[in-house]
């Protein structure tokens, strides 16, 4: 019992209350995340669209998300994390209801486009706020806990959505909109702004160099863009589970409820195993972990080519979920370390753009390949992409770790355990975030960081 209590304390202890409000909002929102999971089935059954039309609608969701992530990233840095998150969630809730009521193809497509823009505008602001409030030493743990909440909600939502879809598809949209509004309320009433604030320059002091950056900086960062490109390829494979996988299962005569149960396995496995993953990968080279994850990921989706029964589909989900669990924590901590402190929102927006572009391309390309080349070619192609991503991580890993070490201001030792962070000399003077948010390690002085590390032991 004492060991269990110690493990629980080590896993959840010491994180700021702002993180737990964000975590709660994530869990509530994901408990009602019905729409995207069942959108392909809804469009092809309730609305009678073809697989290509359904792929186009889901692709427009991704296109809207591409715009939303860029706008959301800029707003997170200029307007603030909290107002960006609140406005994005309210807008997403409104568009969910509009999409559920739309019937004609052009209305459905427009609703998906706008919903993608609002929903994805929240992603960079949320990620930037997480980095703001959680010190670097705790980020792997915090991102793992948040990912756990996402998948706990997803596992429950997938099963409930399968049952609700048998009653009325509109119910999916109503519940999703409601949970999104609840998340907006938590952010508005409980979360304070965490964006780092510049210290006013003293009268008569030497002028401080203006902050350099913006989207141009992110788009000219070759090391960062290489990482984004690899994530884009990974996302192209991963998003087939919400576009082509339900269509493939339907073609094998499996009902929507079965798809919900099978895909819920993904969330259940992550809920059970994700809390232990950080211990498993601690001290391992991140490039090796990401490469292994890509191989497992591709193998799982590739085996879908031979699946024709529910248990076989469940087996493929189990395999690619293992790859997902290895990929997520290393991915999250690495993108945090590659983002300069003054440009976190923009860097998160550009990184999120890879998911939005994949959200547009994956269903359209998947539908095209499936209709014109065949189902097996689609899934075997996913396996080939996984192998390419693995090679890419092995080749580009050392350069990424050198860049992360440069931003920390410490020599690159290996790509496993981060070195002690220090302040970014190129960044403008800033104070810590307001409220109870911990000052991000990248904005602290060396003395403050050393004191914190000593206090932790």
Short mmCIF file of C-alpha atoms in Angstrom, two decimals:
data_model
loop_
_atom_site.label_atom_id
_atom_site.label_comp_id
_atom_site.label_asym_id
_atom_site.label_seq_id
_atom_site.Cartn_x
_atom_site.Cartn_y
_atom_site.Cartn_z
CA UNK A 1 0.00 0.00 0.00
CA UNK A 2 2.84 2.33 0.89
CA UNK A 3 4.39 1.66 -2.53
CA UNK A 4 1.11 2.47 -4.30
CA UNK A 5 0.76 5.72 -2.34
CA UNK A 6 4.34 6.64 -3.17
CA UNK A 7 3.80 5.93 -6.86
CA UNK A 8 0.61 8.03 -6.86
CA UNK A 9 2.40 10.90 -5.09
CA UNK A 10 5.34 10.76 -7.51
CA UNK A 11 2.97 10.69 -10.48
CA UNK A 12 0.51 13.43 -9.51
CA UNK A 13 2.17 15.47 -6.76
CA UNK A 14 3.67 18.93 -7.05
CA UNK A 15 1.82 20.13 -10.14
CA UNK A 16 0.20 23.61 -10.03
CA UNK A 17 -3.56 23.98 -9.62
CA UNK A 18 -3.84 25.64 -13.05
CA UNK A 19 -2.65 22.39 -14.59
CA UNK A 20 -5.36 20.44 -12.78
CA UNK A 21 -8.07 22.83 -13.99
CA UNK A 22 -6.83 22.30 -17.54
CA UNK A 23 -6.69 18.56 -16.91
CA UNK A 24 -10.31 18.55 -15.66
CA UNK A 25 -11.46 20.55 -18.67
CA UNK A 26 -9.70 18.11 -20.97
CA UNK A 27 -11.37 15.12 -19.32
CA UNK A 28 -14.86 16.67 -19.49
CA UNK A 29 -14.39 17.75 -23.08
CA UNK A 30 -13.16 14.32 -24.16
CA UNK A 31 -16.01 12.53 -22.41
CA UNK A 32 -18.27 14.20 -24.95
CA UNK A 33 -15.95 14.00 -27.96
CA UNK A 34 -18.39 12.07 -30.10
CA UNK A 35 -18.42 13.95 -33.38
CA UNK A 36 -15.06 13.34 -35.01
CA UNK A 37 -15.03 9.68 -33.94
CA UNK A 38 -18.32 8.93 -35.69
CA UNK A 39 -18.38 11.63 -38.36
CA UNK A 40 -17.44 9.25 -41.20
CA UNK A 41 -20.18 6.79 -40.21
CA UNK A 42 -22.69 9.63 -39.72
CA UNK A 43 -21.98 11.12 -43.15
CA UNK A 44 -22.19 7.80 -45.02
CA UNK A 45 -25.24 6.42 -43.22
CA UNK A 46 -27.43 9.21 -41.84
CA UNK A 47 -26.64 11.66 -44.67
CA UNK A 48 -26.03 9.14 -47.45
CA UNK A 49 -22.75 10.65 -48.67
CA UNK A 50 -20.19 8.56 -50.54
CA UNK A 51 -16.82 7.66 -49.03
CA UNK A 52 -15.16 10.32 -51.19
CA UNK A 53 -17.68 12.97 -50.10
CA UNK A 54 -17.25 11.95 -46.47
CA UNK A 55 -13.49 12.18 -46.89
CA UNK A 56 -13.88 15.65 -48.40
CA UNK A 57 -15.97 16.86 -45.44
CA UNK A 58 -13.50 15.48 -42.90
CA UNK A 59 -10.70 16.98 -44.98
CA UNK A 60 -12.37 20.41 -44.80
CA UNK A 61 -12.40 19.97 -41.04
CA UNK A 62 -8.63 19.65 -41.29
CA UNK A 63 -8.37 22.63 -43.65
CA UNK A 64 -10.26 24.78 -41.17
CA UNK A 65 -8.00 23.46 -38.46
CA UNK A 66 -4.93 24.56 -40.44
CA UNK A 67 -6.19 28.14 -40.38
CA UNK A 68 -7.34 27.82 -36.78
CA UNK A 69 -3.99 26.63 -35.46
CA UNK A 70 -2.12 29.52 -37.07
CA UNK A 71 -4.59 32.12 -35.86
CA UNK A 72 -4.79 30.48 -32.44
CA UNK A 73 -1.00 30.43 -32.09
CA UNK A 74 -0.70 34.15 -32.86
CA UNK A 75 -3.62 35.04 -30.58
CA UNK A 76 -2.15 32.96 -27.75
CA UNK A 77 1.00 35.08 -27.83
CA UNK A 78 -0.66 38.45 -28.49
CA UNK A 79 -4.15 38.28 -26.98
CA UNK A 80 -3.43 35.71 -24.31
CA UNK A 81 -3.92 31.99 -23.66
CA UNK A 82 -7.09 32.30 -21.57
CA UNK A 83 -9.21 34.48 -23.92
CA UNK A 84 -8.09 32.43 -26.93
CA UNK A 85 -9.12 29.17 -25.25
CA UNK A 86 -12.46 30.57 -24.07
CA UNK A 87 -13.44 32.04 -27.44
CA UNK A 88 -12.33 28.93 -29.35
CA UNK A 89 -14.39 26.59 -27.16
CA UNK A 90 -17.53 28.74 -27.36
CA UNK A 91 -17.21 29.01 -31.14
CA UNK A 92 -16.64 25.26 -31.45
CA UNK A 93 -19.76 24.49 -29.40
CA UNK A 94 -21.90 26.70 -31.63
CA UNK A 95 -20.54 25.12 -34.81
CA UNK A 96 -21.11 21.59 -33.46
CA UNK A 97 -24.81 22.29 -33.16
CA UNK A 98 -24.88 23.91 -36.61
CA UNK A 99 -23.14 20.89 -38.16
CA UNK A 100 -25.60 18.50 -36.55
CA UNK A 101 -28.55 20.38 -38.04
CA UNK A 102 -27.06 20.80 -41.54
CA UNK A 103 -28.33 18.46 -44.27
CA UNK A 104 -27.08 19.59 -47.68
CA UNK A 105 -23.50 18.75 -48.60
CA UNK A 106 -22.33 22.35 -48.94
CA UNK A 107 -23.79 23.25 -45.54
CA UNK A 108 -22.21 20.22 -43.90
CA UNK A 109 -18.88 21.04 -45.58
CA UNK A 110 -19.04 24.67 -44.43
CA UNK A 111 -19.93 23.62 -40.89
CA UNK A 112 -17.01 21.17 -40.78
CA UNK A 113 -14.63 23.85 -42.08
CA UNK A 114 -15.64 26.38 -39.40
CA UNK A 115 -15.76 23.77 -36.65
CA UNK A 116 -12.22 22.69 -37.50
CA UNK A 117 -11.04 26.30 -37.32
CA UNK A 118 -12.55 26.95 -33.87
CA UNK A 119 -11.63 23.56 -32.40
CA UNK A 120 -8.00 23.67 -33.52
CA UNK A 121 -7.53 27.33 -32.53
CA UNK A 122 -7.54 26.10 -28.93
CA UNK A 123 -4.70 23.59 -29.41
CA UNK A 124 -1.66 25.96 -29.48
CA UNK A 125 -3.04 28.10 -26.63
CA UNK A 126 -3.63 25.02 -24.49
CA UNK A 127 -0.16 23.61 -25.16
CA UNK A 128 1.50 26.97 -24.52
CA UNK A 129 -0.37 27.33 -21.22
CA UNK A 130 0.72 23.84 -20.17
CA UNK A 131 4.35 24.76 -20.84
CA UNK A 132 3.88 28.09 -19.02
CA UNK A 133 2.64 26.62 -15.78
CA UNK A 134 4.64 23.39 -15.52
CA UNK A 135 8.40 23.57 -14.87
CA UNK A 136 10.56 21.68 -17.33
CA UNK A 137 11.44 18.95 -14.84
CA UNK A 138 7.72 18.03 -14.51
CA UNK A 139 6.59 18.37 -18.12
CA UNK A 140 6.94 14.72 -19.12
CA UNK A 141 4.78 13.78 -16.15
CA UNK A 142 2.25 16.55 -16.84
CA UNK A 143 1.90 15.77 -20.54
CA UNK A 144 1.49 12.08 -19.69
CA UNK A 145 -1.28 12.84 -17.19
CA UNK A 146 -3.04 15.08 -19.69
CA UNK A 147 -2.74 12.42 -22.38
CA UNK A 148 -4.17 9.94 -19.89
CA UNK A 149 -7.20 12.22 -19.36
CA UNK A 150 -7.67 12.56 -23.11
CA UNK A 151 -7.79 8.82 -23.60
CA UNK A 152 -9.88 8.08 -20.53
CA UNK A 153 -12.49 10.44 -21.91
CA UNK A 154 -12.05 9.05 -25.41
CA UNK A 155 -12.51 5.44 -24.28
CA UNK A 156 -15.77 6.28 -22.52
CA UNK A 157 -16.95 8.53 -25.36
CA UNK A 158 -16.35 5.91 -28.06
CA UNK A 159 -18.53 3.34 -26.30
CA UNK A 160 -21.25 5.84 -25.36
CA UNK A 161 -21.26 7.33 -28.83
CA UNK A 162 -21.78 3.92 -30.39
CA UNK A 163 -24.86 3.44 -28.23
CA UNK A 164 -26.14 6.99 -28.76
CA UNK A 165 -25.74 6.66 -32.52
CA UNK A 166 -28.26 3.82 -32.45
CA UNK A 167 -30.81 6.26 -30.96
CA UNK A 168 -30.23 9.60 -32.68
CA UNK A 169 -27.10 11.03 -34.30
CA UNK A 170 -28.14 14.57 -33.34
CA UNK A 171 -27.67 13.56 -29.71
CA UNK A 172 -23.93 13.18 -30.41
CA UNK A 173 -23.66 16.80 -31.51
CA UNK A 174 -25.70 18.12 -28.56
CA UNK A 175 -23.64 16.27 -25.94
CA UNK A 176 -20.36 17.27 -27.58
CA UNK A 177 -21.41 20.94 -27.63
CA UNK A 178 -22.45 20.78 -23.97
CA UNK A 179 -19.15 19.35 -22.74
CA UNK A 180 -17.25 21.90 -24.82
CA UNK A 181 -19.18 24.73 -23.13
CA UNK A 182 -18.44 23.21 -19.72
CA UNK A 183 -14.74 23.26 -20.57
CA UNK A 184 -15.02 26.92 -21.61
CA UNK A 185 -16.67 27.70 -18.27
CA UNK A 186 -13.86 26.03 -16.30
CA UNK A 187 -11.24 28.02 -18.22
CA UNK A 188 -13.15 31.31 -17.84
CA UNK A 189 -13.88 31.02 -14.14
CA UNK A 190 -10.91 29.03 -12.80
CA UNK A 191 -7.89 29.62 -15.03
CA UNK A 192 -5.95 32.87 -14.98
CA UNK A 193 -3.76 34.18 -17.76
CA UNK A 194 -0.31 32.54 -17.87
CA UNK A 195 1.33 34.33 -20.79
CA UNK A 196 4.76 35.66 -19.70
CA UNK A 197 4.63 39.44 -19.22
CA UNK A 198 7.44 41.72 -20.28
CA UNK A 199 8.93 43.90 -17.55
CA UNK A 200 8.53 47.64 -18.30
CA UNK A 201 11.88 49.18 -19.17
CA UNK A 202 13.26 51.57 -16.56
CA UNK A 203 13.59 55.25 -17.50
CA UNK A 204 17.09 56.12 -18.63
CA UNK A 205 18.20 52.51 -18.96
CA UNK A 206 19.81 51.16 -22.08
CA UNK A 207 17.20 50.14 -24.64
CA UNK A 208 16.40 46.44 -24.74
CA UNK A 209 16.58 44.69 -28.07
CA UNK A 210 13.08 44.06 -29.37
CA UNK A 211 11.77 40.57 -29.36
CA UNK A 212 12.62 38.79 -32.56
CA UNK A 213 10.34 36.19 -33.90
CA UNK A 214 6.88 35.66 -35.17
CA UNK A 215 5.73 33.01 -37.59
CA UNK A 216 8.69 33.82 -39.85
CA UNK A 217 11.07 32.56 -37.16
CA UNK A 218 9.20 29.28 -36.78
CA UNK A 219 8.96 28.72 -40.54
CA UNK A 220 12.69 29.40 -40.99
CA UNK A 221 13.72 26.97 -38.23
CA UNK A 222 14.84 23.97 -40.28
CA UNK A 223 15.41 21.66 -37.34
CA UNK A 224 11.96 22.40 -35.97
CA UNK A 225 10.31 22.07 -39.40
CA UNK A 226 11.97 18.69 -39.90
CA UNK A 227 10.34 17.51 -36.71
CA UNK A 228 7.00 18.96 -37.84
CA UNK A 229 7.31 17.13 -41.18
CA UNK A 230 7.86 13.79 -39.45
CA UNK A 231 4.84 14.43 -37.26
CA UNK A 232 2.82 15.22 -40.38
CA UNK A 233 3.63 11.80 -41.83
CA UNK A 234 2.75 10.15 -38.52
CA UNK A 235 -0.55 12.02 -38.39
CA UNK A 236 -1.41 10.98 -41.97
CA UNK A 237 -1.30 7.38 -40.77
CA UNK A 238 -2.90 7.89 -37.38
CA UNK A 239 -5.94 9.81 -38.66
CA UNK A 240 -6.99 6.88 -40.83
CA UNK A 241 -8.55 5.44 -37.66
CA UNK A 242 -11.29 8.08 -37.75
CA UNK A 243 -11.74 8.29 -41.52
CA UNK A 244 -11.10 5.03 -43.35
CA UNK A 245 -11.12 2.51 -40.47
CA UNK A 246 -14.85 2.91 -39.69
CA UNK A 247 -15.65 2.68 -43.41
CA UNK A 248 -13.52 -0.47 -43.76
CA UNK A 249 -15.26 -2.08 -40.77
CA UNK A 250 -18.64 -1.12 -42.19
CA UNK A 251 -17.72 -2.75 -45.49
CA UNK A 252 -17.06 -5.98 -43.56
CA UNK A 253 -20.59 -5.84 -42.16
CA UNK A 254 -19.67 -4.59 -38.68
CA UNK A 255 -22.13 -2.09 -37.10
CA UNK A 256 -21.28 1.34 -35.68
CA UNK A 257 -21.48 0.05 -32.10
CA UNK A 258 -18.77 -2.51 -32.87
CA UNK A 259 -16.50 0.19 -34.24
CA UNK A 260 -17.10 2.19 -31.06
CA UNK A 261 -16.12 -0.76 -28.90
CA UNK A 262 -13.04 -1.60 -30.96
CA UNK A 263 -11.75 1.96 -31.09
CA UNK A 264 -12.43 2.37 -27.36
CA UNK A 265 -9.73 -0.25 -26.85
CA UNK A 266 -7.25 2.44 -27.86
CA UNK A 267 -8.33 4.67 -24.99
CA UNK A 268 -8.53 1.83 -22.47
CA UNK A 269 -5.00 0.62 -23.23
CA UNK A 270 -3.60 4.12 -22.89
CA UNK A 271 -5.47 4.71 -19.63
CA UNK A 272 -4.00 1.49 -18.20
CA UNK A 273 -0.49 1.76 -19.59
CA UNK A 274 0.32 5.42 -20.15
CA UNK A 275 1.04 6.24 -16.50
CA UNK A 276 3.88 3.71 -16.57
CA UNK A 277 5.39 4.73 -19.91
CA UNK A 278 7.55 7.58 -18.53
CA UNK A 279 9.40 5.12 -16.28
CA UNK A 280 9.90 2.77 -19.22
CA UNK A 281 11.42 5.39 -21.54
CA UNK A 282 13.28 7.44 -18.93
CA UNK A 283 16.97 7.59 -19.80
CA UNK A 284 16.35 6.31 -23.35
CA UNK A 285 17.34 8.32 -26.39
CA UNK A 286 14.24 10.09 -27.65
CA UNK A 287 15.13 9.57 -31.30
CA UNK A 288 15.29 5.81 -30.69
CA UNK A 289 11.99 5.81 -28.78
CA UNK A 290 10.27 7.80 -31.55
CA UNK A 291 11.73 5.52 -34.24
CA UNK A 292 10.52 2.39 -32.45
CA UNK A 293 7.10 3.99 -31.97
CA UNK A 294 6.87 4.71 -35.71
CA UNK A 295 7.70 1.09 -36.62
CA UNK A 296 5.08 -0.30 -34.21
CA UNK A 297 2.60 2.31 -35.34
CA UNK A 298 3.03 1.45 -39.01
CA UNK A 299 2.88 -2.29 -38.34
CA UNK A 300 -0.43 -1.97 -36.52
CA UNK A 301 -2.10 -0.02 -39.30
CA UNK A 302 -0.49 -2.23 -41.94
CA UNK A 303 -2.04 -5.35 -40.41
CA UNK A 304 -5.46 -3.82 -40.95
CA UNK A 305 -5.09 -5.02 -44.54
CA UNK A 306 -5.85 -8.58 -43.42
CA UNK A 307 -8.50 -7.76 -40.80
CA UNK A 308 -12.07 -8.85 -41.50
CA UNK A 309 -13.49 -9.68 -38.05
CA UNK A 310 -13.94 -7.53 -34.95
CA UNK A 311 -11.23 -9.34 -32.98
CA UNK A 312 -8.70 -8.84 -35.77
CA UNK A 313 -9.48 -5.15 -35.93
CA UNK A 314 -9.11 -5.02 -32.15
CA UNK A 315 -5.68 -6.66 -32.44
CA UNK A 316 -4.49 -4.04 -34.93
CA UNK A 317 -5.72 -1.27 -32.63
CA UNK A 318 -3.80 -2.84 -29.73
CA UNK A 319 -0.57 -2.85 -31.78
CA UNK A 320 -0.68 0.72 -33.07
CA UNK A 321 -1.79 1.95 -29.65
CA UNK A 322 1.50 0.65 -28.20
CA UNK A 323 3.31 2.80 -30.73
CA UNK A 324 1.14 5.77 -29.88
CA UNK A 325 1.92 5.42 -26.17
CA UNK A 326 5.66 5.48 -26.87
CA UNK A 327 5.36 8.39 -29.27
CA UNK A 328 3.23 10.82 -27.29
CA UNK A 329 5.31 11.73 -24.19
CA UNK A 330 8.61 12.04 -26.10
CA UNK A 331 6.86 14.06 -28.80
CA UNK A 332 5.29 16.47 -26.29
CA UNK A 333 8.43 17.16 -24.27
CA UNK A 334 10.56 17.58 -27.39
CA UNK A 335 8.27 20.14 -28.99
CA UNK A 336 8.26 22.06 -25.70
CA UNK A 337 12.06 22.16 -25.68
CA UNK A 338 12.27 23.24 -29.34
CA UNK A 339 9.96 26.23 -28.74
CA UNK A 340 11.62 29.53 -27.69
CA UNK A 341 9.89 30.88 -24.58
CA UNK A 342 8.75 34.15 -26.21
CA UNK A 343 7.26 32.33 -29.22
CA UNK A 344 5.60 29.31 -27.64
CA UNK A 345 2.15 30.03 -29.02
CA UNK A 346 3.42 30.44 -32.57
CA UNK A 347 5.65 27.36 -32.43
CA UNK A 348 2.78 25.32 -31.00
CA UNK A 349 0.57 26.68 -33.78
CA UNK A 350 3.01 25.61 -36.49
CA UNK A 351 3.38 22.18 -34.90
CA UNK A 352 -0.40 21.85 -34.65
CA UNK A 353 -0.53 22.77 -38.33
CA UNK A 354 0.92 19.34 -39.10
CA UNK A 355 -2.14 17.74 -37.52
CA UNK A 356 -4.49 20.07 -39.37
CA UNK A 357 -2.85 19.47 -42.73
CA UNK A 358 -3.00 15.73 -42.05
CA UNK A 359 -6.64 16.14 -41.05
CA UNK A 360 -7.30 17.57 -44.51
CA UNK A 361 -5.10 15.24 -46.55
CA UNK A 362 -5.55 11.93 -44.69
CA UNK A 363 -9.28 11.32 -45.32
CA UNK A 364 -9.17 12.56 -48.92
CA UNK A 365 -6.05 10.56 -49.79
CA UNK A 366 -7.34 7.56 -47.85
CA UNK A 367 -10.67 7.63 -49.65
CA UNK A 368 -8.98 8.02 -53.03
CA UNK A 369 -6.52 5.16 -52.46
CA UNK A 370 -9.24 2.91 -51.08
CA UNK A 371 -11.62 3.56 -53.99
CA UNK A 372 -9.06 3.41 -56.82
CA UNK A 373 -6.27 1.10 -55.62
CA UNK A 374 -7.87 -0.99 -52.90
CA UNK A 375 -8.18 -1.37 -49.16
CA UNK A 376 -4.99 -3.44 -48.81
CA UNK A 377 -2.90 -0.81 -50.63
CA UNK A 378 -4.10 1.84 -48.19
CA UNK A 379 -3.04 -0.04 -45.06
CA UNK A 380 0.23 -1.37 -46.48
CA UNK A 381 1.03 2.21 -47.51
CA UNK A 382 0.55 3.21 -43.87
CA UNK A 383 3.15 0.61 -42.86
CA UNK A 384 5.61 2.00 -45.42
CA UNK A 385 5.13 5.55 -44.09
CA UNK A 386 5.84 4.29 -40.58
CA UNK A 387 9.19 2.89 -41.73
CA UNK A 388 10.09 6.20 -43.40
CA UNK A 389 9.26 8.12 -40.22
CA UNK A 390 11.44 5.78 -38.13
CA UNK A 391 14.43 6.39 -40.39
CA UNK A 392 13.75 10.13 -40.27
CA UNK A 393 13.82 10.19 -36.47
CA UNK A 394 17.12 8.30 -36.32
CA UNK A 395 18.73 10.65 -38.84
CA UNK A 396 17.43 13.95 -37.45
CA UNK A 397 17.50 13.12 -33.73
CA UNK A 398 21.03 14.45 -32.94
CA UNK A 399 20.34 17.84 -34.58
CA UNK A 400 17.10 18.21 -32.62
CA UNK A 401 18.82 17.50 -29.32
CA UNK A 402 21.58 19.99 -30.09
CA UNK A 403 18.96 22.65 -30.79
CA UNK A 404 17.07 21.84 -27.59
CA UNK A 405 20.33 22.05 -25.62
CA UNK A 406 21.10 25.43 -27.21
CA UNK A 407 17.73 26.78 -26.08
CA UNK A 408 18.43 25.45 -22.58
CA UNK A 409 21.87 27.02 -22.70
CA UNK A 410 23.63 23.78 -21.78
CA UNK A 411 25.96 21.41 -23.65
CA UNK A 412 24.30 18.52 -25.46
CA UNK A 413 25.13 15.28 -23.67
CA UNK A 414 22.60 12.80 -25.01
CA UNK A 415 19.04 12.98 -26.22
CA UNK A 416 17.50 11.43 -23.12
CA UNK A 417 17.56 13.49 -19.93
CA UNK A 418 17.41 17.30 -20.39
CA UNK A 419 20.23 19.37 -18.96
CA UNK A 420 19.60 22.07 -16.37
CA UNK A 421 17.68 24.90 -18.05
CA UNK A 422 18.58 28.54 -17.88
CA UNK A 423 17.04 31.78 -19.13
CA UNK A 424 17.01 32.55 -22.83
CA UNK A 425 19.46 35.36 -23.36
CA UNK A 426 17.77 36.41 -26.57
CA UNK A 427 14.34 36.74 -25.02
CA UNK A 428 13.02 40.06 -23.68
CA UNK A 429 12.87 40.50 -19.90
CA UNK A 430 9.71 38.93 -18.52
CA UNK A 431 8.09 38.27 -15.23
CA UNK A 432 6.46 35.03 -14.24
CA UNK A 433 2.87 34.20 -15.12
CA UNK A 434 0.11 35.46 -12.90
CA UNK A 435 -1.81 33.46 -10.31
CA UNK A 436 -0.41 30.19 -9.04
CA UNK A 437 1.29 29.26 -12.28
CA UNK A 438 4.87 28.13 -11.90
CA UNK A 439 7.33 30.28 -13.84
CA UNK A 440 8.49 28.33 -16.88
CA UNK A 441 12.06 27.12 -16.61
CA UNK A 442 13.05 28.80 -19.86
CA UNK A 443 12.22 32.24 -18.40
CA UNK A 444 13.97 31.86 -15.04
CA UNK A 445 17.40 33.11 -14.12
CA UNK A 446 20.15 30.52 -13.48
CA UNK A 447 19.97 31.24 -9.76
CA UNK A 448 16.22 30.68 -9.61
CA UNK A 449 16.48 27.45 -11.57
CA UNK A 450 19.31 26.13 -9.41
CA UNK A 451 17.35 26.95 -6.26
CA UNK A 452 14.32 25.07 -7.58
CA UNK A 453 16.37 22.01 -8.50
CA UNK A 454 18.01 22.02 -5.08
CA UNK A 455 14.65 22.27 -3.36
CA UNK A 456 13.40 19.27 -5.30
CA UNK A 457 16.44 17.32 -4.23
#
